[in-house]
PDB file of C-alpha atoms in Angstrom:
ATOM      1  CA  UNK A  10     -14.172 -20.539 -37.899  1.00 44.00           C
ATOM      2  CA  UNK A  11     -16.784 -19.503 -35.633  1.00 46.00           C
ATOM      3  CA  UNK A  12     -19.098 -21.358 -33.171  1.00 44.00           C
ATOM      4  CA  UNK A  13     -22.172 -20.427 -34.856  1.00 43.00           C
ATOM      5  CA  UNK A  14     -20.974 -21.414 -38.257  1.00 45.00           C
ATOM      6  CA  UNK A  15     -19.580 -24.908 -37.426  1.00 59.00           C
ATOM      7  CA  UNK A  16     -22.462 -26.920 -36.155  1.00 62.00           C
ATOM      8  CA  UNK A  17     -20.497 -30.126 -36.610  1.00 81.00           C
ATOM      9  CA  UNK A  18     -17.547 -28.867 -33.976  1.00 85.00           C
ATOM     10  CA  UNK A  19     -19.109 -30.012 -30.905  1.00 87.00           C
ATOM     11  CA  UNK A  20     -19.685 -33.459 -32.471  1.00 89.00           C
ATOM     12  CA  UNK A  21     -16.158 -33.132 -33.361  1.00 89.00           C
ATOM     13  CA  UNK A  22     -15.222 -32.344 -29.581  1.00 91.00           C
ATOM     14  CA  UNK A  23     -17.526 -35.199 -28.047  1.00 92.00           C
ATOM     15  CA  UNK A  24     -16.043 -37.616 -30.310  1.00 92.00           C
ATOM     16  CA  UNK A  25     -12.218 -36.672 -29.013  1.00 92.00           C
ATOM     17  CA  UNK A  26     -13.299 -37.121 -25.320  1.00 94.00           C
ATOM     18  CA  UNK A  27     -12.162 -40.439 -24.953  1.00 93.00           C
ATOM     19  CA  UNK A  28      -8.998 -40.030 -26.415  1.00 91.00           C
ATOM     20  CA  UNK A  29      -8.345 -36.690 -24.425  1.00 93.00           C
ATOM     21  CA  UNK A  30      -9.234 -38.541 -21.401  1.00 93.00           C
ATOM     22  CA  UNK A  31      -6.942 -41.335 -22.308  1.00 92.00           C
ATOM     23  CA  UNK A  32      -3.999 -38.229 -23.002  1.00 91.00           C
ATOM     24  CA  UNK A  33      -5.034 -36.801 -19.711  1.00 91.00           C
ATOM     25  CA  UNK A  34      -4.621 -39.925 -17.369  1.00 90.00           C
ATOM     26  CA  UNK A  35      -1.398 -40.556 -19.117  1.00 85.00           C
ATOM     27  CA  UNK A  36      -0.188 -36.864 -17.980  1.00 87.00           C
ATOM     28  CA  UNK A  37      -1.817 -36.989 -14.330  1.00 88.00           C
ATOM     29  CA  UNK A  38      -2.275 -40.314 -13.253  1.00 86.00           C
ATOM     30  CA  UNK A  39      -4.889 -39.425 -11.473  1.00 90.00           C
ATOM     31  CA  UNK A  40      -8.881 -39.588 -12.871  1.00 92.00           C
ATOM     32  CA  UNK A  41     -10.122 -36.944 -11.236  1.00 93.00           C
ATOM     33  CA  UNK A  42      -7.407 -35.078 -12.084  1.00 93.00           C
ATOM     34  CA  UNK A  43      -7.327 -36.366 -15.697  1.00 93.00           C
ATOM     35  CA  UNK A  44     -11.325 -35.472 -15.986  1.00 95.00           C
ATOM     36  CA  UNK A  45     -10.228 -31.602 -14.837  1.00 95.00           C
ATOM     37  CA  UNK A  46      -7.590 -31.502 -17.430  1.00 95.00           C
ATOM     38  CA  UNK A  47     -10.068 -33.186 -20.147  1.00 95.00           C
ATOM     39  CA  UNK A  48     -12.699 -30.433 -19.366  1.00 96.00           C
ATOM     40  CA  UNK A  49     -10.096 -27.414 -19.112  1.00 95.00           C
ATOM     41  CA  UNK A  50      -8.899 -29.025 -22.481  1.00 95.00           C
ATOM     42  CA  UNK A  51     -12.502 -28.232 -24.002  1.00 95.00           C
ATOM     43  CA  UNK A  52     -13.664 -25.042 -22.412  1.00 95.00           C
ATOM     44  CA  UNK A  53     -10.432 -23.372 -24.138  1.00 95.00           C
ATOM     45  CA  UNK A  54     -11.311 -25.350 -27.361  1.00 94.00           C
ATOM     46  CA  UNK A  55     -15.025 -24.158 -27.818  1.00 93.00           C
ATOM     47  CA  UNK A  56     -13.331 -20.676 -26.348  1.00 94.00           C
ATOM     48  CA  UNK A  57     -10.908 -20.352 -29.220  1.00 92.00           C
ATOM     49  CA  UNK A  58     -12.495 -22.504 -31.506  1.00 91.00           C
ATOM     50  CA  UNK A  59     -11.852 -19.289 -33.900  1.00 90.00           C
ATOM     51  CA  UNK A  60      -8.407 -20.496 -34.307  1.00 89.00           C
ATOM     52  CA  UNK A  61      -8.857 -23.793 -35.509  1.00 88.00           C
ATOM     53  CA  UNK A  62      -8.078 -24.369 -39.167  1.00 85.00           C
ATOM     54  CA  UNK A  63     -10.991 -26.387 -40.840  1.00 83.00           C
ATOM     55  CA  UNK A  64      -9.660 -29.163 -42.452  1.00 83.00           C
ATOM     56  CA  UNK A  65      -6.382 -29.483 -40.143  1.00 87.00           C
ATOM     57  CA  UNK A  66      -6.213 -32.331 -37.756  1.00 88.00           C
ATOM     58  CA  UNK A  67      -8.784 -31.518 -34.633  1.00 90.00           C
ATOM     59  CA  UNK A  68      -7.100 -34.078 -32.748  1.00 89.00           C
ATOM     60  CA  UNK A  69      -3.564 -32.772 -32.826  1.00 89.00           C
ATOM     61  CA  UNK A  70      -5.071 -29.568 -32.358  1.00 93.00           C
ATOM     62  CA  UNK A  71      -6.798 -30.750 -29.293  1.00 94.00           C
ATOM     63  CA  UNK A  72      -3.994 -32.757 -27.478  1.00 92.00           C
ATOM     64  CA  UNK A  73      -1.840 -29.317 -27.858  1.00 92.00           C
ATOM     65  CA  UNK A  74      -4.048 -27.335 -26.286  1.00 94.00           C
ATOM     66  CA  UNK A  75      -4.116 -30.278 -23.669  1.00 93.00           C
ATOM     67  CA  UNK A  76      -0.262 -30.435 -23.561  1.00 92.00           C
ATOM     68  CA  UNK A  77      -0.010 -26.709 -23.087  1.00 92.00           C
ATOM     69  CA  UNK A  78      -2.747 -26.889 -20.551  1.00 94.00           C
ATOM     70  CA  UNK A  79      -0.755 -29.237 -18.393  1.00 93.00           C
ATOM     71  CA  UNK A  80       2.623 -27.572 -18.069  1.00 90.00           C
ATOM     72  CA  UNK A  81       0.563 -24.307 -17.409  1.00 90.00           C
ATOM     73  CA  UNK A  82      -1.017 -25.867 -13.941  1.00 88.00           C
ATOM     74  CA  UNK A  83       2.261 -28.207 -13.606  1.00 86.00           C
ATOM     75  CA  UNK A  84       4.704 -25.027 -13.519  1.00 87.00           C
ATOM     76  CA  UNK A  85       1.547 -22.981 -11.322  1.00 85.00           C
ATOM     77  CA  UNK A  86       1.973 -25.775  -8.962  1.00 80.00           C
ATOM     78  CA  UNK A  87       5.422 -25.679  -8.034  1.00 80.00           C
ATOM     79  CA  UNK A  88       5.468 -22.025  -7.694  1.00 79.00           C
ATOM     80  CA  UNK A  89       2.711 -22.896  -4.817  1.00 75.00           C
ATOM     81  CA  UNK A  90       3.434 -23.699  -1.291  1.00 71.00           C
ATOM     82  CA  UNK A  91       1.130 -26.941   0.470  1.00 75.00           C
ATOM     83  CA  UNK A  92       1.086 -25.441   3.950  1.00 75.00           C
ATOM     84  CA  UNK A  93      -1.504 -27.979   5.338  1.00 74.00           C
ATOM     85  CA  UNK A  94      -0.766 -26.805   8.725  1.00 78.00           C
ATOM     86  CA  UNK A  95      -0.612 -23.273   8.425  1.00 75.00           C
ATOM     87  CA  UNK A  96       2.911 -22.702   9.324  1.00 77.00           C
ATOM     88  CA  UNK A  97       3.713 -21.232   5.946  1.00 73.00           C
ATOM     89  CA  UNK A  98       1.417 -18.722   6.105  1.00 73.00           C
ATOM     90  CA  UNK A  99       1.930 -17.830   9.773  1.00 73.00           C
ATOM     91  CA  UNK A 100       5.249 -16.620   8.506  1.00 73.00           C
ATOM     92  CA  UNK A 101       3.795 -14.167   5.682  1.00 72.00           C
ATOM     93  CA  UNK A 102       1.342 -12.752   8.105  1.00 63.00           C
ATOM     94  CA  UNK A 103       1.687  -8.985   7.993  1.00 68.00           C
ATOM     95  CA  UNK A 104       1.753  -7.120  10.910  1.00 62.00           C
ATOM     96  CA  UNK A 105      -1.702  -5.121  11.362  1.00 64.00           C
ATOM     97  CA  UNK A 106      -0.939  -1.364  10.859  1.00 60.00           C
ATOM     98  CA  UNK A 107      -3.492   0.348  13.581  1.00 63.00           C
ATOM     99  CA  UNK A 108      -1.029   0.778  16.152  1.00 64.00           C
ATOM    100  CA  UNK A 109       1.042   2.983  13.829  1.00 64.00           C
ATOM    101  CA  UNK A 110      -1.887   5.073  12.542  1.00 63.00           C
ATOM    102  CA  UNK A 111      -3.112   5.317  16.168  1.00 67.00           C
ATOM    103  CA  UNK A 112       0.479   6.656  16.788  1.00 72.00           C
ATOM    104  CA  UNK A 113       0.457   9.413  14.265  1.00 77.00           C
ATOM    105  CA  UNK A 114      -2.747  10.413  15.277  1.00 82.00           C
ATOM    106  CA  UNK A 115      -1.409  10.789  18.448  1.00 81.00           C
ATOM    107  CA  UNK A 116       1.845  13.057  17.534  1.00 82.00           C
ATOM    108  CA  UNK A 117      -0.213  14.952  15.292  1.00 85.00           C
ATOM    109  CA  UNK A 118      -2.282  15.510  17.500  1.00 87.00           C
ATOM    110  CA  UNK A 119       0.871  16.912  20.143  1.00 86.00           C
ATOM    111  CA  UNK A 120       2.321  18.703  16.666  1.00 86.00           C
ATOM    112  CA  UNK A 121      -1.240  20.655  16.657  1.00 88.00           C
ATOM    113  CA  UNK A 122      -0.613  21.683  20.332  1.00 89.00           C
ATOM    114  CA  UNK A 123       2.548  23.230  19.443  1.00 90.00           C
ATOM    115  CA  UNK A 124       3.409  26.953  19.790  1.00 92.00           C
ATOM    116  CA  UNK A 125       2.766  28.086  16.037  1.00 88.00           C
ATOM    117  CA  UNK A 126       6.420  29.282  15.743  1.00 92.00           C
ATOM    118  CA  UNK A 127       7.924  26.243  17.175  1.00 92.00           C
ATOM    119  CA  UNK A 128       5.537  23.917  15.300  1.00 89.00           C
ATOM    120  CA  UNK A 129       6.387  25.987  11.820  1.00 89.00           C
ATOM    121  CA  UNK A 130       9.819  24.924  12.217  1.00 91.00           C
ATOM    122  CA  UNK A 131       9.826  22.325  12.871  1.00 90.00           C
ATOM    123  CA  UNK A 132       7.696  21.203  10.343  1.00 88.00           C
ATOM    124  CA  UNK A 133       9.865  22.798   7.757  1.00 90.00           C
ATOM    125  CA  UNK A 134      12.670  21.869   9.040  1.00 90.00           C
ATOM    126  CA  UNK A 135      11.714  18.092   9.845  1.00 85.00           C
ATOM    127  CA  UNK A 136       8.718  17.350   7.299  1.00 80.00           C
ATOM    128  CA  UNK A 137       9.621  19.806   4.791  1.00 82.00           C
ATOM    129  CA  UNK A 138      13.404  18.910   4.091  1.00 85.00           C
ATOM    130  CA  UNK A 139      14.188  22.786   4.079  1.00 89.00           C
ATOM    131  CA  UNK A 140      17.996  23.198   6.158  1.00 92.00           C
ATOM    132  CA  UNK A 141      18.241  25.826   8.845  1.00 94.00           C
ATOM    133  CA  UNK A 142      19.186  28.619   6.684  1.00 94.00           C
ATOM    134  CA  UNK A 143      16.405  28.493   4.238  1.00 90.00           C
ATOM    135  CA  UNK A 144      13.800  27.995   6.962  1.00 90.00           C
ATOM    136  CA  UNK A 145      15.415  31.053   8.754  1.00 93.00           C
ATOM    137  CA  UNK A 146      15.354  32.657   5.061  1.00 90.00           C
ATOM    138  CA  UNK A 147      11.159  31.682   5.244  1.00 88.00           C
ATOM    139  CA  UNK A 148      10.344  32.474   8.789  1.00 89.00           C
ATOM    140  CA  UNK A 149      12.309  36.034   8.423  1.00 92.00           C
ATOM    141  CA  UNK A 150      14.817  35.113  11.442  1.00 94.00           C
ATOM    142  CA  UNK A 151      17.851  34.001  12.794  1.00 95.00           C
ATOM    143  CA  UNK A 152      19.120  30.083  12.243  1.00 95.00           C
ATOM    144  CA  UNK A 153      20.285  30.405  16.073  1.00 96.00           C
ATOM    145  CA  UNK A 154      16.406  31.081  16.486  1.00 96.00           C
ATOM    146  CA  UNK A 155      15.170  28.451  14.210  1.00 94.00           C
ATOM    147  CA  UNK A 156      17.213  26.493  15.903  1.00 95.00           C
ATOM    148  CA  UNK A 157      16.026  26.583  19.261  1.00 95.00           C
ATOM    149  CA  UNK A 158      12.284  26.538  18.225  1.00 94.00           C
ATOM    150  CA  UNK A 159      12.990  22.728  16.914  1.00 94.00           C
ATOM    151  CA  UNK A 160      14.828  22.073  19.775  1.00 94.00           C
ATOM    152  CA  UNK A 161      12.109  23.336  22.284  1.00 94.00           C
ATOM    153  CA  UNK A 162       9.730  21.845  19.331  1.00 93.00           C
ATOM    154  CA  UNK A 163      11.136  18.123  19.685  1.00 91.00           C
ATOM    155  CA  UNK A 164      11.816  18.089  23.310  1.00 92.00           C
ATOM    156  CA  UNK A 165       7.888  18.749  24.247  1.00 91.00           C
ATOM    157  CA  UNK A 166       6.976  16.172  21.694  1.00 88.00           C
ATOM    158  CA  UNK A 167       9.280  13.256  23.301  1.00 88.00           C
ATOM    159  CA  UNK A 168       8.123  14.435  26.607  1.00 88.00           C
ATOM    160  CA  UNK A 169       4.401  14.507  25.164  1.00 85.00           C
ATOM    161  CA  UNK A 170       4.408  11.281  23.617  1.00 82.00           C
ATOM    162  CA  UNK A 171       6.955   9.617  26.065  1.00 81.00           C
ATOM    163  CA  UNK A 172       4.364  10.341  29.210  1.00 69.00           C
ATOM    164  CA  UNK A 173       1.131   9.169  26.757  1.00 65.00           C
ATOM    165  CA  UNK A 174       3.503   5.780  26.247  1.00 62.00           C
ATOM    166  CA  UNK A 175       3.530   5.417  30.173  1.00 66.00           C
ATOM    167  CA  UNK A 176      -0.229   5.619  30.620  1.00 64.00           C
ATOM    168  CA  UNK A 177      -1.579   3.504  27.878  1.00 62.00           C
ATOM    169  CA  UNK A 178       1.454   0.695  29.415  1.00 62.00           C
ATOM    170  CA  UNK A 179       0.001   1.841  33.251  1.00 63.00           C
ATOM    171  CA  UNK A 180      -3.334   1.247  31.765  1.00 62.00           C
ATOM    172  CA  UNK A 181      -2.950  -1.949  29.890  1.00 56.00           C
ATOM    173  CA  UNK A 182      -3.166  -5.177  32.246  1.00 56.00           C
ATOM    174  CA  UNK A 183      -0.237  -7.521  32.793  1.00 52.00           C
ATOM    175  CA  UNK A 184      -0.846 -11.024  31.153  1.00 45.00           C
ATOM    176  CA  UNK A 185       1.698 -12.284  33.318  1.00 47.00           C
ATOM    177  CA  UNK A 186      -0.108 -10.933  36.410  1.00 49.00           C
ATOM    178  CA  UNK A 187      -3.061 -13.528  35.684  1.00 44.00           C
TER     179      UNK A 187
END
C-alpha cells in the first residue's frame, strides 16, 4: 500500500495514538519516554507503511512495530555505558600519535644522512626483510661487508637519535622545578 494511495492511513494512525501511548507508558514508565517511543512507533509506520496489509488489523500491526521498537533501544541501552563523571571515558582515551610521527620524522630524517652504502643495507636488511646473503647477493658483496655497513648503519642512528633525545629532555622545563 502506498502513502499516496491510502489517504485514510494517517486517520488510521491518529486514531491509534492513544492506545500506543497507553502501550508505551506500560513499557517505559516514564511519559516522556513513552511519548518518544509513541512517535518512533509512527515515523517507522508512515516509513513502511508499504508493508501493511489493507484489511489486517492496524492496531496489532502498530503495537509490533512498537514492541520491536522497544527491545531495539532496551538492548542499545545496556550495551551503553552512563559515565556521568567522565571516568569511563578517561579510560578509552587514546593516546595522541604526534610524538611518534614526530619520531619517525626524526630517524628518517638521520636514515637520509646515512652513507648511501650503509643506509642501502640497512634498509634492506631491516625494512626490506631480505637476510644477509640475499642483500650481499643485491649489493654485489660480501655478507661480512653487509654486515658491518648495518652495524656502522645502526650504531650512528642510536647515537643520532640518542643525543637528539638528550636535547629536546635538556630543553624541555622541569614541572617539578616550579
Amino acid at each position: 500500500m502506498s502513502q499516496n494511495s491510502s489517504p485514510g492511513l494517517k486517520e488510521q494512525l491518529l486514531a491509534e495514538i492513544p492506545s500506543l501511548r497507553a502501550f508505551a507508558l506500560s513499557l517505559v514508565g516514564i511519559a516522556d519516554r513513552a511519548d518518544d517511543l509513541v512517535q518512533d512507533t509512527l515515523v517507522k509506520a508512515w516509513a513502511n507503511a508499504d508493508s501493511f496489509t489493507h484489511g489486517t488489523n492496524m492496531r496489532a500491526w502498530l503495537f509490533t512495530i512498537m514492541r520491536n521498537t522497544f527491545f531495539s533501544q532496551y538492548r542499545k541501552a545496556r550495551r551503553e555505558v552512563q559515565d556521568v563523571d567522565g571516568e569511563a571515558a578517561a579510560r578509552l582515551v587514546a593516546l595522541p600519535d604526534q610524538m611518534s610521527h614526530l619520531d619517525f620524522t626524526d630517524f628518517k630524517a638521520e636514515l637520509d644522512q646515512l652513507p648511501a652504502d650503509q643506509r642501502e643495507a640497512l634498509v634492506l636488511i631491516g625494512a626490506s626483510g631480505f637476510s644477509y646473503e640475499e642483500a650481499a647477493e643485491i649489493c654485489g658483496v660480501a655478507v661480512g661487508t653487509i654486515k658491518s655497513r648495518v652495524n656502522r648503519a645502526r650504531r650512528r642512528l642510536i647515537e643520532r637519535l640518542a643525543l637528539q633525545a638528550e636535547e629536546e629532555t635538556a630543553q624541555t622545563p622541569d614541572a617539578t622545578k616550579a
